[in-house]
Amino acid sequence: MPELSYRDAIRATLIEEMDRDPAVVLLGEDIGAYQGTFRITADLLGRYGPTRVIDTPISELGFVGAAIGMAMLGLRPVVEMMTWNFSLLAFDQIVNNAAKLRYFSGGQVEVPLVIRGPNGAGVQLSAQHSQSLEAIYAHVPGLYVVAPATPAEARGLLRTAIRGRDPVIFLEHAALYASKGEVPDGDSALPFGRAEVVRGGDHVTVVAYSRMVGVALEAAERLAADGIEAEVINLRTLRPLDVATVLASVRRTHRAVVVQEQWRLFGAAAEIAATIAEGAFDLLDAPVERVTGEDVPMPYARNLELLALPDADDVVRAARRTLYREPAPAGGRADG
Amino acid sequence: MAEPSRHEPASTGDGAGTAVATPPRQIRDPDDALAWYRRMVVARRFEEETERAFRRGKIGGYLHVYSGQEAVAAGFLAEMRDDDIFFTAYRDHAHALFRGSPPGAVMAELFGKATGVARGKGGSMHLFDVPRGFYGGYGIVGGHIPLAVGAAYALRYQGGDRVCLCFMGDGAINSGGFHEAMNMAGLWGQEGLCPLLVIVENNQFAMGTPVARSSAVTDLASRFAAYGIPAERIDGMDFFTVRAAARRAIAAVRSSGRPVAIEALTYRFAGHGAADLFQPYRSREDVERARGRDPILILERRLREAGLLDDAAVAAAAAEAEAIVADAVRFAEESPAPPAEALHTDVYGADA
Ligand SMILES: Cc1ncc(C[n+]2csc(CCOP(=O)(O)OP(=O)(O)O)c2C)c(N)n1
């Protein structure tokens, strides 16, 4: 089992899938000659040539639309979104075409398309370049929304995405590209909709995905030092959402904290909290806590940026609140 | 011809009525021309019936009919090969009929029935017939244009010489997607990887907005020059003119793998949609004047001049259309609505 970075795991998977299936083509801005903004596609132009590694103009609507057309004809395009912030220019194509074509064609076409790239905050990239858009996409039927937290997941989920039959919103996290982890050899496709319990515990369930899994684990360590055993669940995919794993855990711990980097209102954590309320209301010993990004555009100044992002302290406090070891903030919920 | 001519403005462009006059010509394949005449008559009759069915409450939602523009779709689809493909927008009934989709299945789709071409899940704006190369009607103006560019790329990538046609409206030419897509088509065409024919159906209006009020340059064919795509403007009311242009353009696209565009000047006789009852943006006289160049009557006249059609044959074509459309309506009416289970099918393929 080799150790790979998150970045190399993604790149290796692209290579494996391109070697395996000539229908796989890559499109995106500066993925060829420039080698990719995050070097995910380093050397791939040389390896596969410009017909399979397509440097596109800065035309998100255009190239996502073109990739959908390719997919309708049986290719398996993997689009690199330089960062997910730019996907808003392609939003109509993703929502109105990719997600719905199978449906409104009465099942006559399918769109095996992957759109991948970094989602979430980097370091001091400020308001337009530090957004977490997962809830917006997870709202849409017809899409899969995937958010790997580790190199092994990045590989396993990307493999499933590329081999699938539907459009996949594949959310990487820029802050994770350099992180390393064991990646199993061989065919390691991971199914969508299957969460992983990454740490067992009986006192409180902490649900997270993407970069927040690491934050949740750090919080769990600290809670453990205080005698609180947190169970940490890594969702891996938001759509489909593994409701069963979350509910099974909460029914045992009777307490839940949901962690997301994105804005609080109408976010993924709201959906998960509602799901817990619907499925485990009688078994809850405390309100479900949400730990989220602040409800503001991302500021530039580093001190403000850190305040805007959730961290392990926030998770620790929220977990303690569910155990009534910490007072609720005055005026109701405030931290995030 | 090997290379399509560069765009040359063909008329003043202030309406289909002033487009280039077409010289008389010999009809190469009389049977085929007659068959297309009959198909256009069916399409017109079909559209009249959809408007009636809409008023009867049998068709819901939006309904955009094609009456007046028949020569455009007919001329281009007549020149497509069976394995070629095409995309269009929501004014798509005639395109499906001309491509051979059963009229009953098209009408059933409009009626929201399980036997419709999209199993009742698309409706008027989203006709599909993939086995016949019809990759869809689309409801977001301009949204299908990038798809057609990608589809054309895929056709070349997969090998062979199939081509992709993309019909679009004059209004769609101002959408960002059009420009992004045409730039990519121009680029990919340089490698011979974009066998795409774009057909701008310039029916003079986008809903109530005339071309001159939405496009800073009303010579729409000229807009393709920015992307290195040869384009010409033709009279879209004359079936033979359209067909000749289609033949040249499709041959050029097929042999070169490069995109070509044609602006077909035409006119929509009906309202924009079924809800456009009063058409305050144009006068009755405007429409009457345009009806003087009804594409079906133009074709009829040419066929009569060539001695291929007489009163009896015209009447027979009308009767045949009547029967075909009546059958289509009956089929649609008698067909079952989609079962409740259909609500949840076709959202995803097999589980990932
Ligand atoms: C993106 C978008 N904006 C607005 C509309 C509403 N709309 C529907 S049809 C139409 C006019 C389009 O005109 P044109 O492209 O010339 O096609 P035509 O209706 O003449 O066939 C408009 C504005 C839409 N469907 N999509």
XYZ file of C-alpha atoms and ligand atoms in Angstrom:
714
model
C 0.000 0.000 0.000
C 1.899 3.043 -1.192
C 1.635 6.409 0.487
C 0.445 9.119 -1.882
C -0.543 12.724 -1.607
C -4.154 13.653 -2.277
C -2.930 15.404 -5.437
C -0.964 12.410 -6.677
C -3.826 10.070 -5.889
C -6.104 12.103 -8.145
C -3.491 12.327 -10.878
C -2.719 8.609 -10.687
C -6.404 7.796 -10.984
C -6.780 9.984 -14.053
C -3.865 8.151 -15.645
C -5.240 4.732 -14.747
C -8.654 5.557 -16.127
C -7.282 7.159 -19.286
C -5.113 4.113 -19.900
C -8.054 1.861 -19.312
C -10.674 3.639 -21.404
C -10.005 5.735 -24.508
C -13.402 7.402 -24.014
C -11.949 9.336 -21.059
C -10.888 12.840 -22.119
C -9.853 15.805 -20.000
C -10.942 19.392 -20.521
C -10.143 22.526 -18.608
C -8.297 25.785 -18.422
C -4.540 25.449 -18.418
C -4.546 21.721 -17.800
C -2.161 21.030 -20.682
C 0.814 23.236 -21.385
C 0.557 24.940 -17.985
C 0.130 21.487 -16.344
C -2.838 22.498 -14.190
C -3.143 25.181 -11.544
C -2.610 22.554 -8.853
C -0.494 20.329 -11.110
C -3.069 17.551 -11.055
C -2.628 17.146 -14.799
C 1.161 17.479 -14.854
C 2.630 15.779 -17.952
C -0.715 14.451 -19.122
C -0.654 16.525 -22.304
C 2.634 14.904 -23.260
C 1.276 11.503 -22.372
C -2.072 11.630 -24.134
C -1.852 14.493 -26.619
C -4.088 17.492 -27.230
C -7.058 15.483 -28.477
C -7.495 13.875 -25.053
C -6.102 16.639 -22.876
C -7.966 19.667 -24.113
C -6.842 23.111 -23.027
C -9.984 25.204 -23.195
C -10.543 28.922 -23.478
C -11.813 30.694 -20.352
C -15.356 29.711 -21.170
C -16.820 27.746 -18.289
C -20.313 27.702 -19.745
C -18.949 26.706 -23.120
C -16.619 23.910 -22.129
C -18.886 22.386 -19.517
C -21.642 22.425 -22.134
C -19.339 20.884 -24.698
C -18.327 18.202 -22.203
C -22.002 17.396 -21.658
C -22.432 17.016 -25.406
C -19.396 14.718 -25.514
C -20.825 12.644 -22.683
C -24.185 12.360 -24.462
C -22.324 10.807 -27.387
C -20.557 8.276 -25.200
C -17.296 9.920 -24.178
C -16.362 10.186 -20.509
C -15.132 13.722 -20.097
C -13.445 14.804 -16.895
C -13.577 18.573 -16.634
C -11.168 20.419 -14.397
C -12.814 23.446 -12.868
C -9.824 25.627 -12.014
C -11.655 26.304 -8.784
C -15.322 25.665 -8.062
C -15.889 29.394 -7.702
C -15.804 29.618 -11.487
C -18.428 26.933 -11.881
C -21.112 29.540 -11.362
C -20.597 30.553 -14.977
C -21.454 26.995 -15.925
C -24.265 26.639 -13.415
C -26.978 26.619 -16.051
C -25.242 23.878 -18.001
C -24.764 21.752 -14.895
C -28.248 22.219 -13.488
C -30.377 22.563 -16.600
C -28.587 20.163 -18.899
C -26.258 17.713 -17.153
C -28.534 16.974 -14.220
C -31.783 16.707 -16.147
C -31.027 15.340 -19.581
C -31.646 11.738 -18.650
C -34.979 12.704 -17.163
C -36.462 14.988 -19.771
C -35.270 12.775 -22.597
C -37.258 9.950 -21.031
C -34.062 8.009 -20.393
C -32.710 8.259 -23.940
C -29.432 9.930 -23.090
C -27.045 9.843 -20.190
C -24.314 12.209 -19.128
C -21.297 10.345 -17.723
C -19.423 13.506 -16.819
C -17.085 14.363 -13.958
C -16.387 17.956 -13.007
C -13.570 18.171 -10.511
C -11.506 20.854 -8.839
C -10.862 22.568 -5.529
C -13.776 23.751 -3.414
C -13.567 25.726 -0.187
C -11.209 28.213 1.361
C -7.513 28.363 0.623
C -5.284 30.850 2.417
C -6.157 34.532 2.033
C -7.786 34.151 -1.353
C -10.606 36.425 -0.170
C -14.245 36.645 -1.094
C -14.511 35.506 -4.699
C -12.063 32.625 -4.410
C -12.977 31.055 -1.066
C -16.400 29.521 -1.387
C -17.865 26.166 -0.504
C -20.621 25.488 -2.987
C -21.506 21.901 -2.123
C -25.007 22.581 -0.823
C -25.934 24.409 -4.000
C -25.067 21.375 -6.085
C -26.314 18.834 -3.562
C -29.720 20.464 -3.901
C -30.079 19.233 -7.469
C -31.507 15.805 -8.328
C -29.573 14.097 -11.095
C -26.159 15.067 -9.732
C -23.800 13.172 -7.483
C -21.840 15.321 -5.045
C -18.602 13.857 -3.757
C -16.132 15.349 -1.277
C -13.158 13.108 -0.446
C -11.182 13.746 2.732
C -8.168 11.495 2.134
C -5.954 10.365 -0.757
C -7.469 6.887 -0.673
C -10.947 8.322 -0.916
C -9.936 10.708 -3.642
C -8.757 7.761 -5.681
C -11.617 5.411 -4.893
C -14.350 7.978 -5.398
C -12.828 9.444 -8.560
C -12.654 5.993 -10.037
C -16.334 5.408 -9.330
C -17.134 8.850 -10.700
C -15.313 8.302 -14.002
C -16.829 4.863 -14.501
C -20.340 5.987 -13.633
C -23.303 6.904 -15.776
C -24.258 10.287 -14.355
C -22.748 13.714 -13.763
C -20.544 13.937 -10.685
C -19.630 17.110 -8.845
C -16.232 16.107 -7.493
C -15.169 18.529 -4.778
C -11.510 18.433 -3.901
C -10.072 20.685 -1.248
C -7.065 22.848 -2.025
C -5.839 22.606 1.558
C -5.715 18.818 1.229
C -3.708 18.479 -2.002
C -0.399 18.054 -0.161
C -1.802 15.786 2.562
C -0.560 12.204 2.452
C -2.113 8.872 3.173
C -2.068 5.184 2.395
C -3.739 4.373 -0.888
C -4.665 0.756 -1.541
C -3.325 -0.874 -4.702
C -5.516 -2.329 -7.350
C -9.091 -1.616 -8.153
C -10.152 0.460 -5.205
C -13.395 2.026 -6.414
C -15.413 3.325 -3.475
C -19.195 3.291 -3.749
C -21.115 6.542 -3.432
C -23.448 6.982 -0.482
C -21.355 4.966 1.943
C -20.022 6.993 4.866
C -17.134 5.832 7.010
C -16.944 5.825 10.782
C -13.380 7.051 11.143
C -13.307 7.033 14.923
C -15.559 5.168 17.322
C -17.096 6.774 20.391
C -20.198 6.593 22.543
C -20.822 10.112 23.786
C -21.426 12.288 20.760
C -21.519 11.845 16.957
C -19.549 14.330 14.894
C -20.497 14.346 11.192
C -18.095 15.934 8.691
C -16.791 15.734 5.129
C -13.814 16.942 3.119
C -11.321 19.067 5.086
C -13.616 19.186 8.121
C -13.011 15.472 8.773
C -9.494 16.343 9.900
C -10.824 19.162 12.039
C -13.375 16.800 13.601
C -10.678 14.221 14.370
C -8.501 16.830 16.019
C -11.451 17.890 18.145
C -12.142 14.261 19.036
C -8.592 13.866 20.332
C -9.036 16.858 22.563
C -12.419 15.737 23.767
C -10.958 12.328 24.594
C -8.397 13.984 26.845
C -11.402 15.288 28.715
C -13.096 11.905 28.893
C -15.547 12.538 26.059
C -15.536 9.891 23.336
C -16.693 11.335 20.040
C -17.660 9.147 17.102
C -16.502 10.820 13.888
C -18.317 10.094 10.642
C -16.815 11.009 7.291
C -19.679 11.302 4.836
C -17.532 11.085 1.670
C -20.552 11.923 -0.495
C -23.316 14.431 0.161
C -25.540 13.143 -2.601
C -26.345 10.392 -1.996
C -26.257 10.990 1.736
C -25.625 7.951 3.934
C -28.507 8.560 6.300
C -28.356 5.055 7.763
C -24.807 5.360 9.091
C -25.485 8.766 10.624
C -28.728 7.679 12.283
C -27.274 4.430 13.612
C -24.551 6.394 15.329
C -26.801 9.126 16.711
C -29.276 6.559 18.036
C -26.407 5.223 20.106
C -24.760 8.473 21.203
C -27.969 10.557 21.443
C -26.009 13.653 20.480
C -24.808 15.103 17.220
C -22.555 17.855 15.919
C -22.445 18.534 12.174
C -19.414 20.336 10.783
C -19.144 22.183 7.489
C -16.867 24.844 6.108
C -19.584 26.545 4.109
C -22.008 29.249 5.157
C -24.456 28.309 7.837
C -27.817 29.173 6.292
C -29.354 26.456 4.095
C -26.112 24.524 4.152
C -25.346 20.799 4.153
C -25.362 20.720 7.953
C -28.934 21.986 7.975
C -29.991 19.075 5.789
C -28.130 16.586 7.961
C -29.534 18.075 11.175
C -33.041 17.866 9.755
C -32.435 14.266 8.750
C -31.300 13.449 12.281
C -34.343 15.201 13.737
C -36.640 13.222 11.465
C -34.960 9.889 12.079
C -33.851 10.046 15.706
C -35.928 12.734 17.411
C -36.991 10.600 20.345
C -33.433 9.473 20.971
C -31.807 12.886 21.039
C -30.629 14.185 24.411
C -29.678 17.619 23.080
C -30.357 19.805 20.078
C -28.209 18.963 17.047
C -25.306 21.400 16.915
C -24.007 22.942 13.700
C -20.428 24.153 13.366
C -20.086 26.187 10.207
C -18.319 28.992 8.432
C -19.402 32.501 9.384
C -22.268 34.054 7.482
C -20.077 36.589 5.637
C -18.146 36.793 2.362
C -14.613 35.590 3.052
C -12.397 38.422 4.311
C -8.807 38.791 3.166
C -6.975 39.624 6.411
C -5.623 36.401 7.889
C -6.972 37.050 11.383
C -10.464 37.658 10.024
C -10.259 34.688 7.694
C -9.406 32.401 10.606
C -12.369 33.785 12.511
C -14.626 33.052 9.539
C -13.621 29.386 9.305
C -14.667 26.645 11.711
C -11.865 24.987 13.668
C -11.355 22.230 16.212
C -12.089 24.616 19.100
C -15.519 25.279 17.669
C -16.188 21.570 17.357
C -14.981 20.889 20.911
C -17.268 23.575 22.293
C -20.243 22.349 20.294
C -19.683 18.766 21.422
C -19.435 19.897 25.038
C -22.652 21.836 24.663
C -24.478 18.705 23.572
C -23.268 17.162 26.829
C -24.258 20.253 28.794
C -20.665 20.811 29.816
C -20.604 24.209 28.202
C -23.234 26.939 28.399
C -25.172 27.819 25.285
C -24.005 31.167 23.967
C -26.075 34.161 25.044
C -28.733 35.036 22.495
C -28.770 31.509 21.098
C -26.328 29.986 18.658
C -23.524 32.219 17.541
C -20.307 30.415 16.881
C -19.526 28.854 13.595
C -17.876 22.362 -53.425
C -14.927 21.729 -51.182
C -14.938 24.901 -49.140
C -17.991 26.926 -48.299
C -17.856 30.494 -49.438
C -17.005 33.168 -46.933
C -19.939 35.143 -45.795
C -21.313 37.701 -48.184
C -24.305 39.784 -47.157
C -27.090 38.576 -49.375
C -29.768 41.140 -48.723
C -30.671 44.179 -46.700
C -31.859 41.813 -44.059
C -35.025 43.553 -43.040
C -37.203 40.503 -43.299
C -37.686 37.300 -45.161
C -39.670 39.103 -47.803
C -36.601 40.885 -49.093
C -34.243 37.945 -49.156
C -32.537 37.006 -52.374
C -34.821 35.869 -55.148
C -34.125 32.348 -56.250
C -33.767 31.591 -59.927
C -35.904 28.775 -61.334
C -34.074 25.513 -61.446
C -34.618 21.973 -62.415
C -35.953 19.603 -59.830
C -33.438 16.799 -59.536
C -35.473 14.189 -57.779
C -39.192 14.792 -58.318
C -40.421 11.997 -56.037
C -38.257 13.184 -53.218
C -39.346 16.797 -53.678
C -42.970 15.729 -53.585
C -42.356 13.683 -50.471
C -40.883 16.752 -48.755
C -43.816 18.849 -49.880
C -46.168 16.362 -48.259
C -44.087 16.292 -45.080
C -44.229 20.072 -44.836
C -47.993 19.980 -45.278
C -48.195 17.421 -42.495
C -46.019 19.561 -40.231
C -48.211 22.620 -40.819
C -51.367 20.650 -40.187
C -49.779 19.094 -37.125
C -49.000 22.517 -35.681
C -52.522 23.791 -36.311
C -53.774 20.806 -34.406
C -51.397 21.369 -31.499
C -52.732 24.898 -31.135
C -56.251 23.553 -31.105
C -55.342 20.866 -28.591
C -53.726 23.517 -26.420
C -56.959 25.492 -26.406
C -58.830 22.296 -25.567
C -56.546 21.861 -22.559
C -54.975 18.692 -23.934
C -51.514 20.219 -24.155
C -50.076 22.039 -21.167
C -47.155 24.289 -20.456
C -45.529 26.210 -23.257
C -46.256 25.469 -26.881
C -44.117 26.959 -29.657
C -45.237 26.141 -33.169
C -43.108 26.130 -36.291
C -45.591 27.327 -38.893
C -43.848 29.502 -41.456
C -40.381 28.066 -40.921
C -40.923 24.598 -42.396
C -38.583 24.989 -45.341
C -35.630 25.481 -43.026
C -35.831 22.277 -41.020
C -37.044 20.358 -44.065
C -34.199 21.541 -46.273
C -31.509 20.696 -43.771
C -32.918 17.439 -42.477
C -33.446 16.314 -46.072
C -29.693 16.464 -46.550
C -28.707 14.733 -43.326
C -27.499 11.186 -43.454
C -29.247 8.602 -41.273
C -26.314 8.423 -38.888
C -25.894 12.195 -38.537
C -27.239 13.911 -35.451
C -28.865 17.216 -34.552
C -29.857 19.504 -31.707
C -32.438 22.261 -31.644
C -34.324 24.495 -29.218
C -37.926 24.241 -28.061
C -39.623 24.981 -31.401
C -38.973 21.403 -32.286
C -42.073 19.522 -33.414
C -41.407 19.784 -37.137
C -37.779 18.755 -36.701
C -38.914 15.512 -35.077
C -41.539 14.861 -37.738
C -39.134 15.557 -40.595
C -36.599 13.216 -39.072
C -39.161 10.464 -39.051
C -40.407 10.336 -35.485
C -43.926 8.892 -35.588
C -46.461 11.758 -35.470
C -48.448 9.843 -32.860
C -45.440 9.622 -30.551
C -44.717 13.325 -31.008
C -48.323 14.286 -30.314
C -48.416 11.889 -27.353
C -45.406 13.657 -25.891
C -47.223 16.982 -26.138
C -50.231 15.360 -24.477
C -47.972 14.130 -21.648
C -48.504 10.459 -22.391
C -46.360 7.413 -21.689
C -46.151 6.686 -25.415
C -44.533 10.042 -26.165
C -41.084 10.266 -27.701
C -39.712 11.142 -24.254
C -42.243 9.003 -22.362
C -44.199 12.084 -21.388
C -41.373 13.479 -19.292
C -40.124 16.177 -21.628
C -43.123 17.736 -23.299
C -43.209 20.100 -26.254
C -39.865 21.745 -25.520
C -37.921 18.539 -24.973
C -38.600 16.178 -27.833
C -35.913 13.513 -28.221
C -35.453 10.668 -30.644
C -31.933 9.448 -30.119
C -32.197 6.357 -32.336
C -32.923 8.799 -35.183
C -30.101 11.117 -34.172
C -32.334 13.733 -32.599
C -30.484 14.780 -29.444
C -33.099 17.033 -28.159
C -35.133 20.087 -27.892
C -33.958 22.492 -25.201
C -35.754 25.206 -23.283
C -32.974 27.468 -22.078
C -32.269 29.824 -24.942
C -28.765 29.168 -26.277
C -28.119 26.395 -23.750
C -27.948 23.614 -26.315
C -25.322 25.240 -28.524
C -22.281 24.184 -26.458
C -23.697 20.656 -26.307
C -23.737 20.452 -30.082
C -20.103 21.570 -30.246
C -19.076 18.844 -27.814
C -21.184 16.278 -29.618
C -19.514 17.196 -32.912
C -16.123 16.755 -31.267
C -17.166 13.350 -29.965
C -18.247 12.254 -33.444
C -14.775 12.938 -34.827
C -13.034 11.594 -31.755
C -14.852 8.321 -32.235
C -13.880 8.193 -35.893
C -15.964 8.287 -39.049
C -17.469 11.211 -40.878
C -20.764 11.828 -39.139
C -21.785 15.439 -38.699
C -23.815 17.349 -36.134
C -26.380 20.012 -36.973
C -27.360 22.668 -34.489
C -30.489 24.719 -35.109
C -30.843 27.916 -33.100
C -32.902 31.096 -33.075
C -31.893 34.641 -33.894
C -32.430 35.505 -30.237
C -30.033 32.793 -29.073
C -27.179 34.426 -30.965
C -26.888 36.998 -28.187
C -26.417 34.460 -25.423
C -22.952 34.060 -23.975
C -23.050 30.341 -24.591
C -23.307 30.907 -28.315
C -20.104 32.918 -28.393
C -18.176 30.619 -26.091
C -19.287 27.623 -28.092
C -18.523 29.136 -31.491
C -15.051 30.121 -30.386
C -14.379 26.543 -29.318
C -15.925 25.230 -32.519
C -13.612 27.478 -34.504
C -10.607 26.284 -32.517
C -11.441 22.606 -32.639
C -12.303 22.923 -36.298
C -8.720 23.970 -36.960
C -7.781 20.411 -36.019
C -10.620 18.976 -38.085
C -12.382 18.006 -34.870
C -15.628 19.916 -35.107
C -17.961 18.686 -37.849
C -20.724 21.101 -36.921
C -23.265 22.930 -39.059
C -24.980 25.770 -37.243
C -28.296 26.927 -38.648
C -29.574 30.265 -37.409
C -33.289 30.263 -38.008
C -33.768 33.993 -38.266
C -37.522 34.311 -37.952
C -37.076 38.032 -37.264
C -38.187 37.916 -33.637
C -37.124 36.647 -30.257
C -40.517 36.604 -28.581
C -41.504 40.220 -29.254
C -38.040 41.648 -29.843
C -37.080 42.155 -33.478
C -33.522 41.396 -34.500
C -32.679 45.062 -34.965
C -33.518 45.747 -31.333
C -31.531 42.856 -29.919
C -28.508 42.560 -32.193
C -26.164 45.494 -32.719
C -25.259 43.921 -36.047
C -28.348 42.548 -37.790
C -26.375 40.640 -40.392
C -26.264 37.608 -38.139
C -24.140 35.511 -40.478
C -21.364 38.067 -40.095
C -21.077 37.287 -36.413
C -19.461 33.954 -37.147
C -16.508 35.716 -38.752
C -15.157 36.467 -35.277
C -14.651 32.743 -34.785
C -13.269 31.892 -38.199
C -16.451 30.084 -39.159
C -17.564 30.567 -42.763
C -21.181 31.622 -42.897
C -23.742 32.613 -45.468
C -27.237 34.020 -45.403
C -29.931 32.309 -47.438
C -33.609 32.590 -48.197
C -35.122 30.214 -45.682
C -38.544 30.279 -47.290
C -37.522 28.423 -50.411
C -37.073 24.713 -49.831
C -34.788 24.248 -52.823
C -32.544 27.124 -51.820
C -32.271 25.759 -48.307
C -31.634 22.295 -49.538
C -28.919 23.354 -51.944
C -27.185 25.334 -49.215
C -27.574 22.409 -46.835
C -26.032 20.012 -49.336
C -23.006 22.235 -49.879
C -22.537 22.990 -46.214
C -22.951 19.432 -44.977
C -20.498 18.180 -47.580
C -17.976 20.805 -46.528
C -18.403 20.032 -42.846
C -18.203 16.303 -43.441
C -15.053 16.448 -45.505
C -13.217 19.041 -43.435
C -14.332 18.453 -39.848
C -14.693 22.220 -39.608
C -17.779 24.189 -38.612
C -19.926 26.105 -41.082
C -22.895 28.359 -40.350
C -25.953 29.355 -42.316
C -28.405 32.087 -41.456
C -31.775 31.197 -42.942
C -34.149 34.132 -43.248
C -37.619 33.018 -42.353
C -40.735 34.110 -40.499
C -42.912 32.762 -37.750
C -46.578 33.013 -38.739
C -47.961 32.082 -35.325
C -47.395 33.807 -32.015
C -44.174 33.108 -30.149
C -45.989 30.631 -27.964
C -49.545 29.657 -27.313
C -49.845 32.447 -24.768
C -48.800 35.114 -27.285
C -52.361 35.879 -28.337
C -52.292 39.516 -29.373
C -48.755 39.880 -30.718
C -48.603 43.600 -29.931
C -45.062 43.797 -31.317
C -46.155 43.365 -34.935
C -49.155 44.143 -37.069
C -51.579 41.829 -38.759
C -50.397 43.318 -42.045
C -46.804 42.337 -41.292
C -47.880 38.762 -40.857
C -50.091 38.827 -43.939
C -47.217 40.183 -46.001
C -44.951 37.407 -44.765
C -47.618 34.829 -45.543
C -47.257 35.930 -49.138
C -44.006 34.008 -49.012
C -45.370 30.946 -47.262
C -42.705 28.263 -47.727
C -45.287 25.610 -48.440
C -46.942 27.736 -51.126
C -43.564 28.576 -52.648
C -42.712 24.908 -52.893
C -46.180 24.127 -54.188
C -45.802 26.746 -56.918
C -42.437 25.380 -57.976
C -43.747 21.859 -58.122
C -46.734 23.016 -60.141
C -44.447 24.905 -62.517
C -42.433 21.747 -62.969
C -45.626 19.890 -63.747
C -45.251 17.666 -60.690
C -48.295 18.846 -58.813
C -51.864 19.712 -59.721
C -54.998 20.642 -57.790
C -55.888 17.023 -57.216
C -52.434 16.232 -55.833
C -52.547 19.271 -53.553
C -55.919 18.182 -52.246
C -54.647 14.651 -51.790
C -51.667 15.925 -49.775
C -54.001 17.936 -47.575
C -56.257 14.947 -47.042
C -53.307 12.734 -46.256
C -52.032 15.284 -43.706
C -55.499 15.487 -42.198
C -55.592 11.733 -41.737
C -52.064 11.492 -40.334
C -52.706 14.225 -37.812
C -56.111 12.840 -36.855
C -54.456 9.488 -36.225
C -51.759 11.174 -34.167
C -54.329 12.949 -32.018
C -56.330 9.770 -31.578
C -53.200 7.866 -30.605
C -52.237 10.581 -28.136
C -55.711 10.765 -26.618
C -56.026 7.023 -26.225
C -52.542 6.540 -24.818
C -52.123 6.101 -21.077
C -50.569 8.729 -18.868
C -47.178 7.716 -17.496
C -47.483 5.427 -14.471
C -46.779 6.985 -11.076
C -43.558 4.957 -10.869
C -42.218 6.970 -13.797
C -41.884 9.938 -11.456
C -38.720 8.478 -9.976
C -37.164 6.732 -12.956
C -34.552 8.326 -15.224
C -33.090 10.520 -12.485
C -29.953 8.368 -12.271
C -28.644 5.373 -14.166
C -27.572 2.267 -12.304
C -26.435 2.841 -8.743
C -22.889 4.082 -8.475
C -31.914 31.857 -21.062
C -33.331 32.141 -21.381
N -33.797 33.409 -21.282
C -35.074 33.671 -21.604
C -35.928 32.686 -21.997
C -37.368 33.001 -22.373
N -37.513 32.883 -23.832
C -38.032 31.770 -24.372
S -38.022 31.825 -26.020
C -37.325 33.338 -26.071
C -37.012 33.970 -27.402
C -35.963 33.253 -28.160
O -35.938 33.678 -29.490
P -35.154 32.947 -30.647
O -33.865 32.399 -30.150
O -35.069 33.889 -31.791
O -36.044 31.696 -31.037
P -37.530 31.633 -31.598
O -38.461 31.637 -30.423
O -37.731 32.802 -32.489
O -37.630 30.342 -32.320
C -37.123 33.793 -24.774
C -36.560 35.111 -24.445
C -35.419 31.378 -22.036
N -36.190 30.332 -22.351
N -34.126 31.135 -21.746
